[in-house]
Tab-separated table of C-alpha atoms in Angstrom:
chain	number	residue	atom	x	y	z
A	1	UNK	CA	-18.128	-6.221	7.422
A	2	UNK	CA	-16.191	-3.313	6.045
A	3	UNK	CA	-15.835	-2.660	2.339
A	4	UNK	CA	-14.139	0.042	0.338
A	5	UNK	CA	-15.223	1.197	-3.091
A	6	UNK	CA	-13.415	3.208	-5.717
A	7	UNK	CA	-14.579	4.447	-9.047
A	8	UNK	CA	-14.040	4.568	-11.845
A	9	UNK	CA	-11.869	1.485	-12.288
A	10	UNK	CA	-10.213	2.832	-15.404
A	11	UNK	CA	-9.977	6.335	-16.776
A	12	UNK	CA	-8.349	7.897	-19.834
A	13	UNK	CA	-8.160	11.681	-19.765
A	14	UNK	CA	-6.519	14.311	-21.972
A	15	UNK	CA	-3.836	16.610	-20.600
A	16	UNK	CA	-5.373	19.714	-19.047
A	17	UNK	CA	-8.694	18.110	-18.216
A	18	UNK	CA	-10.094	17.957	-14.653
A	19	UNK	CA	-10.155	14.868	-12.485
A	20	UNK	CA	-12.387	13.542	-9.762
A	21	UNK	CA	-11.872	10.140	-8.181
A	22	UNK	CA	-14.131	8.945	-5.418
A	23	UNK	CA	-13.599	6.517	-2.571
A	24	UNK	CA	-16.207	5.384	-0.067
A	25	UNK	CA	-15.953	3.087	2.904
A	26	UNK	CA	-18.784	1.063	4.392
A	27	UNK	CA	-19.131	-0.680	7.715
A	28	UNK	CA	-16.937	1.542	9.865
A	29	UNK	CA	-17.067	5.001	11.412
A	30	UNK	CA	-14.502	7.786	11.473
A	31	UNK	CA	-11.841	5.882	9.560
A	32	UNK	CA	-8.456	7.310	8.679
A	33	UNK	CA	-8.401	7.627	4.889
A	34	UNK	CA	-5.464	7.686	2.508
A	35	UNK	CA	-4.794	8.332	-1.166
A	36	UNK	CA	-1.775	6.665	-2.758
A	37	UNK	CA	-0.394	6.728	-6.285
A	38	UNK	CA	1.570	3.889	-7.803
A	39	UNK	CA	3.487	4.447	-11.029
A	40	UNK	CA	3.921	1.406	-13.263
A	41	UNK	CA	6.212	-1.105	-11.598
A	42	UNK	CA	6.899	1.216	-8.679
A	43	UNK	CA	6.101	1.530	-5.008
A	44	UNK	CA	3.304	3.359	-3.222
A	45	UNK	CA	3.503	7.129	-2.940
A	46	UNK	CA	1.312	8.610	-0.215
A	47	UNK	CA	-0.505	11.666	-1.559
A	48	UNK	CA	-3.015	12.651	1.134
A	49	UNK	CA	-4.417	11.379	4.381
A	50	UNK	CA	-7.349	12.391	6.535
A	51	UNK	CA	-8.238	11.667	10.142
A	52	UNK	CA	-11.669	13.291	9.973
A	53	UNK	CA	-14.183	15.290	7.962
A	54	UNK	CA	-12.586	18.335	6.420
A	55	UNK	CA	-9.126	17.385	7.751
A	56	UNK	CA	-6.669	16.804	4.929
A	57	UNK	CA	-2.912	16.503	5.123
A	58	UNK	CA	-0.797	16.591	1.999
A	59	UNK	CA	2.391	14.613	1.752
A	60	UNK	CA	3.545	15.677	-1.695
A	61	UNK	CA	2.972	19.152	-3.220
A	62	UNK	CA	1.526	18.820	-6.717
A	63	UNK	CA	-1.470	19.741	-8.786
A	64	UNK	CA	-3.752	17.319	-6.952
A	65	UNK	CA	-6.074	18.051	-4.057
A	66	UNK	CA	-8.240	15.970	-1.756
A	67	UNK	CA	-11.438	16.534	0.131
A	68	UNK	CA	-13.454	14.657	2.716
A	69	UNK	CA	-17.000	15.986	2.584
A	70	UNK	CA	-18.446	13.097	4.585
A	71	UNK	CA	-17.087	10.730	7.206
A	72	UNK	CA	-16.636	7.827	4.818
A	73	UNK	CA	-16.074	9.641	1.545
A	74	UNK	CA	-12.701	10.715	0.210
A	75	UNK	CA	-12.279	12.516	-3.112
A	76	UNK	CA	-9.144	13.137	-5.144
A	77	UNK	CA	-9.276	16.004	-7.616
A	78	UNK	CA	-7.276	17.971	-10.093
A	79	UNK	CA	-8.169	21.081	-12.077
A	80	UNK	CA	-5.725	20.327	-14.891
A	81	UNK	CA	-4.132	16.939	-15.395
A	82	UNK	CA	-0.502	16.514	-16.390
A	83	UNK	CA	1.058	13.591	-18.219
A	84	UNK	CA	2.940	12.760	-15.022
A	85	UNK	CA	-0.357	12.236	-13.211
A	86	UNK	CA	-0.802	8.887	-14.945
A	87	UNK	CA	-0.736	5.953	-12.563
A	88	UNK	CA	-2.686	3.615	-10.355
A	89	UNK	CA	-4.554	5.494	-7.638
A	90	UNK	CA	-5.361	3.599	-4.500
A	91	UNK	CA	-7.579	4.599	-1.618
A	92	UNK	CA	-7.076	2.940	1.755
A	93	UNK	CA	-8.503	3.122	5.262
A	94	UNK	CA	-7.490	2.214	8.777
A	95	UNK	CA	-9.481	2.194	11.973
A	96	UNK	CA	-9.751	5.505	13.781
A	97	UNK	CA	-6.757	6.199	15.983
A	98	UNK	CA	-5.023	3.084	14.772
A	99	UNK	CA	-1.824	2.378	12.948
A	100	UNK	CA	-2.984	-1.108	12.124
A	101	UNK	CA	-3.901	-2.789	8.890
A	102	UNK	CA	-4.473	-0.682	5.811
A	103	UNK	CA	-7.347	-1.902	3.675
A	104	UNK	CA	-7.001	-0.909	0.055
A	105	UNK	CA	-9.685	-0.304	-2.502
A	106	UNK	CA	-9.539	-1.864	-5.967
A	107	UNK	CA	-7.879	1.240	-7.400
A	108	UNK	CA	-8.341	3.507	-10.403
A	109	UNK	CA	-5.992	3.168	-13.322
A	110	UNK	CA	-5.551	6.648	-14.814
A	111	UNK	CA	-3.922	7.309	-18.159
A	112	UNK	CA	-3.327	10.911	-19.157
A	113	UNK	CA	-2.740	11.390	-22.886
B	1	UNK	CA	11.854	11.477	8.233
B	2	UNK	CA	11.353	7.775	8.530
B	3	UNK	CA	12.612	5.711	5.614
B	4	UNK	CA	12.039	2.043	4.870
B	5	UNK	CA	14.398	0.349	2.454
B	6	UNK	CA	13.348	-2.917	0.862
B	7	UNK	CA	15.545	-5.304	-1.101
B	8	UNK	CA	15.799	-6.789	-3.597
B	9	UNK	CA	13.665	-4.863	-6.069
B	10	UNK	CA	13.150	-7.959	-8.239
B	11	UNK	CA	13.713	-11.650	-7.680
B	12	UNK	CA	13.455	-14.396	-10.266
B	13	UNK	CA	13.212	-17.941	-8.928
B	14	UNK	CA	12.466	-21.352	-10.291
B	15	UNK	CA	9.318	-22.900	-8.897
B	16	UNK	CA	10.248	-24.785	-5.754
B	17	UNK	CA	13.094	-22.462	-4.767
B	18	UNK	CA	12.960	-20.300	-1.671
B	19	UNK	CA	12.539	-16.509	-1.656
B	20	UNK	CA	13.353	-13.813	0.889
B	21	UNK	CA	12.740	-10.075	0.934
B	22	UNK	CA	14.187	-7.717	3.523
B	23	UNK	CA	13.109	-4.399	4.994
B	24	UNK	CA	15.235	-1.980	6.965
B	25	UNK	CA	13.992	1.131	8.708
B	26	UNK	CA	16.004	4.222	9.551
B	27	UNK	CA	14.116	4.488	12.869
B	28	UNK	CA	12.645	2.123	15.444
B	29	UNK	CA	9.189	0.962	14.448
B	30	UNK	CA	6.029	0.439	16.487
B	31	UNK	CA	4.960	-2.291	14.126
B	32	UNK	CA	5.546	-3.547	10.623
B	33	UNK	CA	3.063	-4.931	8.164
B	34	UNK	CA	3.417	-6.983	5.032
B	35	UNK	CA	1.223	-6.765	1.956
B	36	UNK	CA	0.996	-8.687	-1.296
B	37	UNK	CA	-0.049	-7.146	-4.582
B	38	UNK	CA	-0.856	-9.497	-7.423
B	39	UNK	CA	-0.205	-8.214	-10.948
B	40	UNK	CA	-2.994	-5.779	-11.852
B	41	UNK	CA	-4.446	-5.901	-8.350
B	42	UNK	CA	-4.321	-3.882	-5.161
B	43	UNK	CA	-2.218	-4.514	-2.047
B	44	UNK	CA	-3.709	-7.040	0.335
B	45	UNK	CA	-2.725	-7.272	3.973
B	46	UNK	CA	-0.789	-10.385	4.955
B	47	UNK	CA	0.350	-9.894	8.534
B	48	UNK	CA	1.407	-7.450	11.238
B	49	UNK	CA	4.381	-7.843	13.570
B	50	UNK	CA	4.513	-5.880	16.787
B	51	UNK	CA	6.911	-7.485	19.244
B	52	UNK	CA	10.693	-7.407	19.181
B	53	UNK	CA	12.038	-10.662	17.724
B	54	UNK	CA	8.582	-11.820	16.706
B	55	UNK	CA	8.263	-14.665	14.226
B	56	UNK	CA	4.984	-15.583	12.567
B	57	UNK	CA	4.177	-18.240	10.012
B	58	UNK	CA	1.455	-18.561	7.430
B	59	UNK	CA	1.816	-21.912	5.703
B	60	UNK	CA	4.956	-21.504	3.561
B	61	UNK	CA	5.483	-17.855	4.564
B	62	UNK	CA	7.642	-16.903	7.549
B	63	UNK	CA	7.739	-13.326	8.829
B	64	UNK	CA	10.334	-11.984	11.242
B	65	UNK	CA	10.688	-8.713	13.156
B	66	UNK	CA	14.168	-7.823	14.318
B	67	UNK	CA	15.189	-7.510	17.957
B	68	UNK	CA	15.764	-3.783	17.546
B	69	UNK	CA	12.432	-3.387	15.692
B	70	UNK	CA	14.204	-1.773	12.758
B	71	UNK	CA	14.242	-4.632	10.285
B	72	UNK	CA	11.989	-7.378	9.059
B	73	UNK	CA	11.972	-10.197	6.544
B	74	UNK	CA	9.529	-12.346	4.635
B	75	UNK	CA	10.657	-15.817	3.598
B	76	UNK	CA	8.713	-18.087	1.275
B	77	UNK	CA	9.639	-21.757	1.232
B	78	UNK	CA	9.276	-23.726	-1.983
B	79	UNK	CA	7.731	-21.012	-4.108
B	80	UNK	CA	4.737	-21.716	-6.304
B	81	UNK	CA	3.429	-19.820	-9.318
B	82	UNK	CA	0.621	-18.502	-7.112
B	83	UNK	CA	3.232	-16.612	-5.086
B	84	UNK	CA	3.890	-14.261	-8.015
B	85	UNK	CA	3.393	-10.600	-7.126
B	86	UNK	CA	4.967	-7.678	-5.349
B	87	UNK	CA	5.522	-7.879	-1.614
B	88	UNK	CA	5.552	-4.650	0.371
B	89	UNK	CA	6.537	-3.963	3.922
B	90	UNK	CA	5.100	-0.954	5.737
B	91	UNK	CA	6.516	0.370	8.975
B	92	UNK	CA	4.761	2.623	11.453
B	93	UNK	CA	6.638	4.762	13.933
B	94	UNK	CA	3.697	5.855	16.012
B	95	UNK	CA	1.820	8.173	13.666
B	96	UNK	CA	-1.086	7.477	11.348
B	97	UNK	CA	1.306	7.397	8.457
B	98	UNK	CA	2.867	4.072	7.517
B	99	UNK	CA	6.016	4.192	5.433
B	100	UNK	CA	6.002	1.654	2.652
B	101	UNK	CA	9.065	0.011	1.222
B	102	UNK	CA	9.381	0.092	-2.566
B	103	UNK	CA	8.396	-3.549	-2.775
B	104	UNK	CA	10.006	-6.720	-4.065
B	105	UNK	CA	8.561	-8.200	-7.225
B	106	UNK	CA	8.687	-11.984	-7.201
B	107	UNK	CA	8.728	-13.783	-10.537
B	108	UNK	CA	8.353	-17.554	-10.374
B	109	UNK	CA	9.371	-19.593	-13.410
B	110	UNK	CA	7.567	-22.913	-13.776
């Protein structure tokens, strides 16, 4: 069966520090991968999506970036965090070529102080 | 671009009352999905609707997809405290990018 992992679960970082969040998927090949951010009490904001290794599309211009170095690995990064980067970061996957069910990881709760 | 509006944003009910959340898309959808996010948790898939006028039921939950495939609803009969959470719809118009509604937070008072 397929599983999706995210780490860390919780992170507190000072303003201006770098960020690296990792997401890995098991049990499937060539998934579509997504990064979302959810501010407290708000909806899901799509940040990046990827349909294959090295293929990244950005939905919202900001100081975040994403990379997909391996088929089932998706990384969200920042060189310098802002206060507004605080939120709940969710990774999700769908089957290749599909617009079906999105499976979400457990998320990373990021607080920037 | 495609937009999905979801109302209401919040809904308080007494346990045992019914609850409905509505989604409306600015464009015709290929399919629509519903997710539930418990407080502190991540969204979990509930169901997908594909056909015009489709109605699906999961125990006390009834999901509908409009005839024009531009709107959808989720109805919960006789809410329970376990129904607490935020319910999201997500519409897909044929790309890999689903558009999520802002969600409806359901608060059930015992």
